[in-house]
Amino acid sequence: MLTSRAIRQSFIDFFTEKDHTFVPSAPIVPHGDETLLFTNAGMNQFKDIFVGLTAPQWPRAVNSQKCLRVSGKHNDLEEVGKDTYHHTFFEMLGNWSFGDYFKAEAIEWAWELFTKVWGIPADKLWASVFAGDEKDGLPRDDEAAELWTKVTPIPAERVVAFGKKDNFWEMGDTGPCGPCSEVHIDLGPEACDMKGVAGHKCQVNGDCARYIELWNLVFIQYNRQPSGQLVPLAAKGVDTGAGLERVVAVLQNKGSNYDTDLFMPIINHASEMAGHPYTSQLGNRTDNAFRVIADHIRTLVFAITDGATPSNDGRGYVIRRILRRASRFGRELDLHEPFLHKLIPVVIDVLGDAFPEIRERAKHVSTVIEAEEASFGRTLDRGLDIFTNAAQRVVEASGQTLSGEDAFQLYDTYGFPLDLTQLMAQEKGLTVDTDRFAELMDQQRERARAAKKSDAFLSNLTDSELPSTEDASKYDADTCETTLVGWIDADGFHKEGQVPTDTEVGLIIEKTCFYAEAGGQVGDCGSVTGGDAHFDVETTARIANCVIHRGKVVSGAFSAGQTVTAIVSKDRNATQKNHTATHVLQWALQEVLGKSVSQQGSYVGPDYLRFDFTYPKAPTKDELVKVERLVRGKIAEDLPVTWTVMAKEDAQQLGAMALFGEKYGDEVRVVALGADSENALDQAFSREFCGGTHVNRLGAIGGFKIAKEESISAGVRRITAMTGPKLTTHLEQASDVVDQLSALLQMPAEKLPERVTQLLEDNKKLAKELKNASRAAGPDTIGEARDLLDAAEKAGDSSIIVGHLASTSIERGREAVDMLKKKAASAAIALGFEADGKVVLLVGVTDDLVKKGLKAGDVIKEIAPIVGGGGGGRPQMAQAGGKDPAKIDEALAKGAELIKGKLDA
């Protein structure tokens, strides 16, 4: 049986023998393309080539691309686990032609690889072509249909046509696209998972698993504009994609992708941890959970390796949702403690040879996943409390439906999938307002779309042949004289006429001294002047090799062909200081915290610098002081800053650091700190791949101060710091505050910390005294609880503590339960009382009895209805409310009965 490793390699070898260049996979987190959350197709990294913004380095290419489809147009998340072939992370085997070959070769080679190299029976293969689309004005792809029967032996009856949904491929809402021709395999009637369903018919693009798409041959002919218009591309291309997971399943003769050697090692390890067998059945709750976990852990490993971190927005939110979804499915397998990180070594065993980066970053990935899953475990318990309270409100109002708002809060804040909320509601005899939930989800998507970064300039450019900008002077000049080539706006590129004065545009000049935003450094601002005309440059960006100066005409008029002067703002000097300080900071962090520290991201502007780095815990105060001293020490030495351009391999051998996940060309710019010249780079204490602007000597930075150190996600820390004029202003303001406090407290500055500490301690003491006084004035809840403990019934070594307390607060009632647990060591507790006119029932169980099967939540669910309420909670502590105080004693008696029955069993 061919292994997945051998199948992947044979695909690459097949096309390299046909003069294709192997191009490594792009990171799963796109760099420099804000229109995509994640790389979702093999062609993403070639997008600029297809739209004509950059020239191809090779006429033909092949690779296996890491892909993730969990959002937007391509979203397979909810289907994962339910069938045999949907995934979030997958590998896309692909071959590309950039204006070289077209449909005939793509079709012929696909057939050759499938039938001659891999030996798939020809009579099992079907082909589909584009049937045309009236709305877009596109005809049927007769060319592809005819080629299938001309260059392969496939009969015409097995070439079928479908509409835009199935046979027109688009990367997203905008971008390169075109008709596609798919290769499907007929797995036979036994593969149908819709048998007995009325009206079902097995067919290509049907609803069952009998016909499976294996390879999509996309013929890139158009570029979709934001307006929806399709603009033909000057150079046609080929972009093919074959899902490795599906191909492996066919070649290994497996009925499910999850039964292949890509997934089974992961599933087997999860099965061992859970103590549940995997039976490869669809519709089976535990088997579904295994499939979800196996799929999602692959996604998490690759996404976090390539720079994504769990958070509350953008890519991070998607990753957090996936991790929480996997963790929640773990509970279906009785995996209640963090377990996902234990699967990482298995993922590396399966895929680490093909993608060595996951092996290099394994420690960081494990830290992030374990911490995030542990955090969700706590969030999940809190979410259960929120659900209990929401359900209780419905019951008290004699309702039957949990509101869409409550369901959405559980989804959005606590990571509860809707199906989990529905299941919990069903257990209480309730339904969920799914229509309102859907409305709130739509509103959230609209907000996300509105907030999403988009660049109308970029999305409207196609085959514009934007000129390359000569920008070498950005490193050593802040003014230059040049020629205005043209401008771009929402309508595209213009190289004739007068620049508009009433809207934002992007000026394109022949050469520039402006730095375009890249590598975390902000784009330069400044001005472009010509005669009496003045253009304010608000920021500078890059499209392919063209530098765009974005802003507005504020006076006079500009015309294409005019001689102009570009002037960079003095903010550049402050930005350069912060950028060089960032390099010194990374060196210092590695000196203090260890070489495992690596850059995760950065922001460099004129006001401050921000540096994100991998580290599993918060650096101590002493460690941060050492880092600051090291940075200031290097600044004081006033060492030289040198840069040079060299081959990437030479830079790597020199030990220059690169930003993990970033793609670099064959030549890179290396910035070295502490080297006298580019011929003495081995003298430098810091060497990094960097295209940014820097000071000439470290002394020019002037000073350095860490303003804040914080966690931005599990395993990733952030330092915000200042240098130069902004640091001076900050220190002056801090000095003013110290002077004011000294005057207010009438003492010298050096004694302020001691005095403030004393004031805080006095305040804490007074607060405690007030709390004790308040308790003394109210009912002695703790004293009542102690009396109940003294009179408690025993079941072996365990105490059964049940009692009706005087009216008190929920907080004091919970304190009483906690006190009783500690005093009794082994106990089951049921307390009832009134609080603000309502019934409160509390049940607490010590951990030893929870292990024996007695759970507080189970008891509370049984006794809460007696007082006309409902509730729930964790095994150790549960709470319920009610409306009938007269029945508190009855409820407590029932609770005592349930506890005794469980302990006597």
PDB file of N, CA, C and O in Angstrom, residues 8 64-67 89-93 242-245 262 298 302 351 354-355:
ATOM      1  N   ARG A   8       2.353  11.852  -1.906  1.00  0.00           N
ATOM      2  CA  ARG A   8       2.685  13.280  -2.028  1.00  0.00           C
ATOM      3  C   ARG A   8       3.914  13.466  -2.903  1.00  0.00           C
ATOM      4  O   ARG A   8       3.939  14.305  -3.810  1.00  0.00           O
ATOM      5  N   SER A  64       2.785  21.093  -2.706  1.00  0.00           N
ATOM      6  CA  SER A  64       1.707  20.632  -1.829  1.00  0.00           C
ATOM      7  C   SER A  64       1.489  21.749  -0.821  1.00  0.00           C
ATOM      8  O   SER A  64       2.339  21.986   0.033  1.00  0.00           O
ATOM      9  N   GLN A  65       0.369  22.462  -0.971  1.00  0.00           N
ATOM     10  CA  GLN A  65       0.106  23.657  -0.173  1.00  0.00           C
ATOM     11  C   GLN A  65      -0.726  23.359   1.064  1.00  0.00           C
ATOM     12  O   GLN A  65      -1.738  22.664   1.002  1.00  0.00           O
ATOM     13  N   LYS A  66      -0.290  23.899   2.188  1.00  0.00           N
ATOM     14  CA  LYS A  66      -1.079  23.831   3.418  1.00  0.00           C
ATOM     15  C   LYS A  66      -2.282  24.759   3.268  1.00  0.00           C
ATOM     16  O   LYS A  66      -2.111  25.946   2.969  1.00  0.00           O
ATOM     17  N   CYS A  67      -3.486  24.224   3.473  1.00  0.00           N
ATOM     18  CA  CYS A  67      -4.703  25.022   3.297  1.00  0.00           C
ATOM     19  C   CYS A  67      -5.607  24.921   4.512  1.00  0.00           C
ATOM     20  O   CYS A  67      -5.637  23.898   5.199  1.00  0.00           O
ATOM     21  N   PHE A  89      -8.242  21.721   7.903  1.00  0.00           N
ATOM     22  CA  PHE A  89      -6.896  21.732   7.321  1.00  0.00           C
ATOM     23  C   PHE A  89      -6.767  20.582   6.334  1.00  0.00           C
ATOM     24  O   PHE A  89      -7.229  19.463   6.590  1.00  0.00           O
ATOM     25  N   PHE A  90      -6.156  20.859   5.196  1.00  0.00           N
ATOM     26  CA  PHE A  90      -5.866  19.803   4.233  1.00  0.00           C
ATOM     27  C   PHE A  90      -4.689  20.243   3.365  1.00  0.00           C
ATOM     28  O   PHE A  90      -4.303  21.416   3.361  1.00  0.00           O
ATOM     29  N   GLU A  91      -4.133  19.289   2.650  1.00  0.00           N
ATOM     30  CA  GLU A  91      -3.058  19.586   1.710  1.00  0.00           C
ATOM     31  C   GLU A  91      -3.623  19.613   0.302  1.00  0.00           C
ATOM     32  O   GLU A  91      -4.353  18.699  -0.094  1.00  0.00           O
ATOM     33  N   MET A  92      -3.272  20.668  -0.429  1.00  0.00           N
ATOM     34  CA  MET A  92      -3.714  20.797  -1.813  1.00  0.00           C
ATOM     35  C   MET A  92      -2.532  20.525  -2.746  1.00  0.00           C
ATOM     36  O   MET A  92      -1.612  21.323  -2.850  1.00  0.00           O
ATOM     37  N   LEU A  93      -2.568  19.352  -3.387  1.00  0.00           N
ATOM     38  CA  LEU A  93      -1.569  19.058  -4.408  1.00  0.00           C
ATOM     39  C   LEU A  93      -1.917  19.874  -5.639  1.00  0.00           C
ATOM     40  O   LEU A  93      -3.066  19.840  -6.098  1.00  0.00           O
ATOM     41  N   ALA A 242      -5.694  19.085  -6.063  1.00  0.00           N
ATOM     42  CA  ALA A 242      -6.171  17.756  -5.695  1.00  0.00           C
ATOM     43  C   ALA A 242      -5.952  17.577  -4.201  1.00  0.00           C
ATOM     44  O   ALA A 242      -4.827  17.672  -3.707  1.00  0.00           O
ATOM     45  N   GLY A 243      -7.029  17.343  -3.462  1.00  0.00           N
ATOM     46  CA  GLY A 243      -6.899  17.154  -2.025  1.00  0.00           C
ATOM     47  C   GLY A 243      -6.141  15.875  -1.713  1.00  0.00           C
ATOM     48  O   GLY A 243      -6.587  14.780  -2.065  1.00  0.00           O
ATOM     49  N   LEU A 244      -4.993  15.998  -1.059  1.00  0.00           N
ATOM     50  CA  LEU A 244      -4.172  14.822  -0.762  1.00  0.00           C
ATOM     51  C   LEU A 244      -4.959  13.797   0.040  1.00  0.00           C
ATOM     52  O   LEU A 244      -4.854  12.595  -0.221  1.00  0.00           O
ATOM     53  N   GLU A 245      -5.765  14.259   0.987  1.00  0.00           N
ATOM     54  CA  GLU A 245      -6.475  13.335   1.876  1.00  0.00           C
ATOM     55  C   GLU A 245      -7.416  12.424   1.082  1.00  0.00           C
ATOM     56  O   GLU A 245      -7.523  11.221   1.354  1.00  0.00           O
ATOM     57  N   LEU A 262      -2.951   9.253   7.295  1.00  0.00           N
ATOM     58  CA  LEU A 262      -2.862  10.667   7.644  1.00  0.00           C
ATOM     59  C   LEU A 262      -3.596  10.971   8.956  1.00  0.00           C
ATOM     60  O   LEU A 262      -3.274  11.941   9.648  1.00  0.00           O
ATOM     61  N   ARG A 298      -4.773  18.927  13.713  1.00  0.00           N
ATOM     62  CA  ARG A 298      -3.899  19.237  12.563  1.00  0.00           C
ATOM     63  C   ARG A 298      -3.976  20.728  12.236  1.00  0.00           C
ATOM     64  O   ARG A 298      -2.966  21.384  11.990  1.00  0.00           O
ATOM     65  N   PHE A 302      -0.716  23.506  12.572  1.00  0.00           N
ATOM     66  CA  PHE A 302      -0.184  24.258  11.424  1.00  0.00           C
ATOM     67  C   PHE A 302      -0.464  25.756  11.540  1.00  0.00           C
ATOM     68  O   PHE A 302       0.396  26.582  11.212  1.00  0.00           O
ATOM     69  N   LEU A 351       3.374  14.266   9.740  1.00  0.00           N
ATOM     70  CA  LEU A 351       3.540  15.331   8.745  1.00  0.00           C
ATOM     71  C   LEU A 351       4.840  16.129   8.880  1.00  0.00           C
ATOM     72  O   LEU A 351       5.104  17.004   8.058  1.00  0.00           O
ATOM     73  N   ALA A 354       7.377  16.280   5.771  1.00  0.00           N
ATOM     74  CA  ALA A 354       6.966  17.130   4.657  1.00  0.00           C
ATOM     75  C   ALA A 354       6.988  18.601   5.039  1.00  0.00           C
ATOM     76  O   ALA A 354       7.262  19.472   4.205  1.00  0.00           O
ATOM     77  N   PHE A 355       6.709  18.886   6.308  1.00  0.00           N
ATOM     78  CA  PHE A 355       6.650  20.273   6.777  1.00  0.00           C
ATOM     79  C   PHE A 355       7.464  20.398   8.062  1.00  0.00           C
ATOM     80  O   PHE A 355       6.916  20.372   9.166  1.00  0.00           O
TER      81      PHE A 355
END
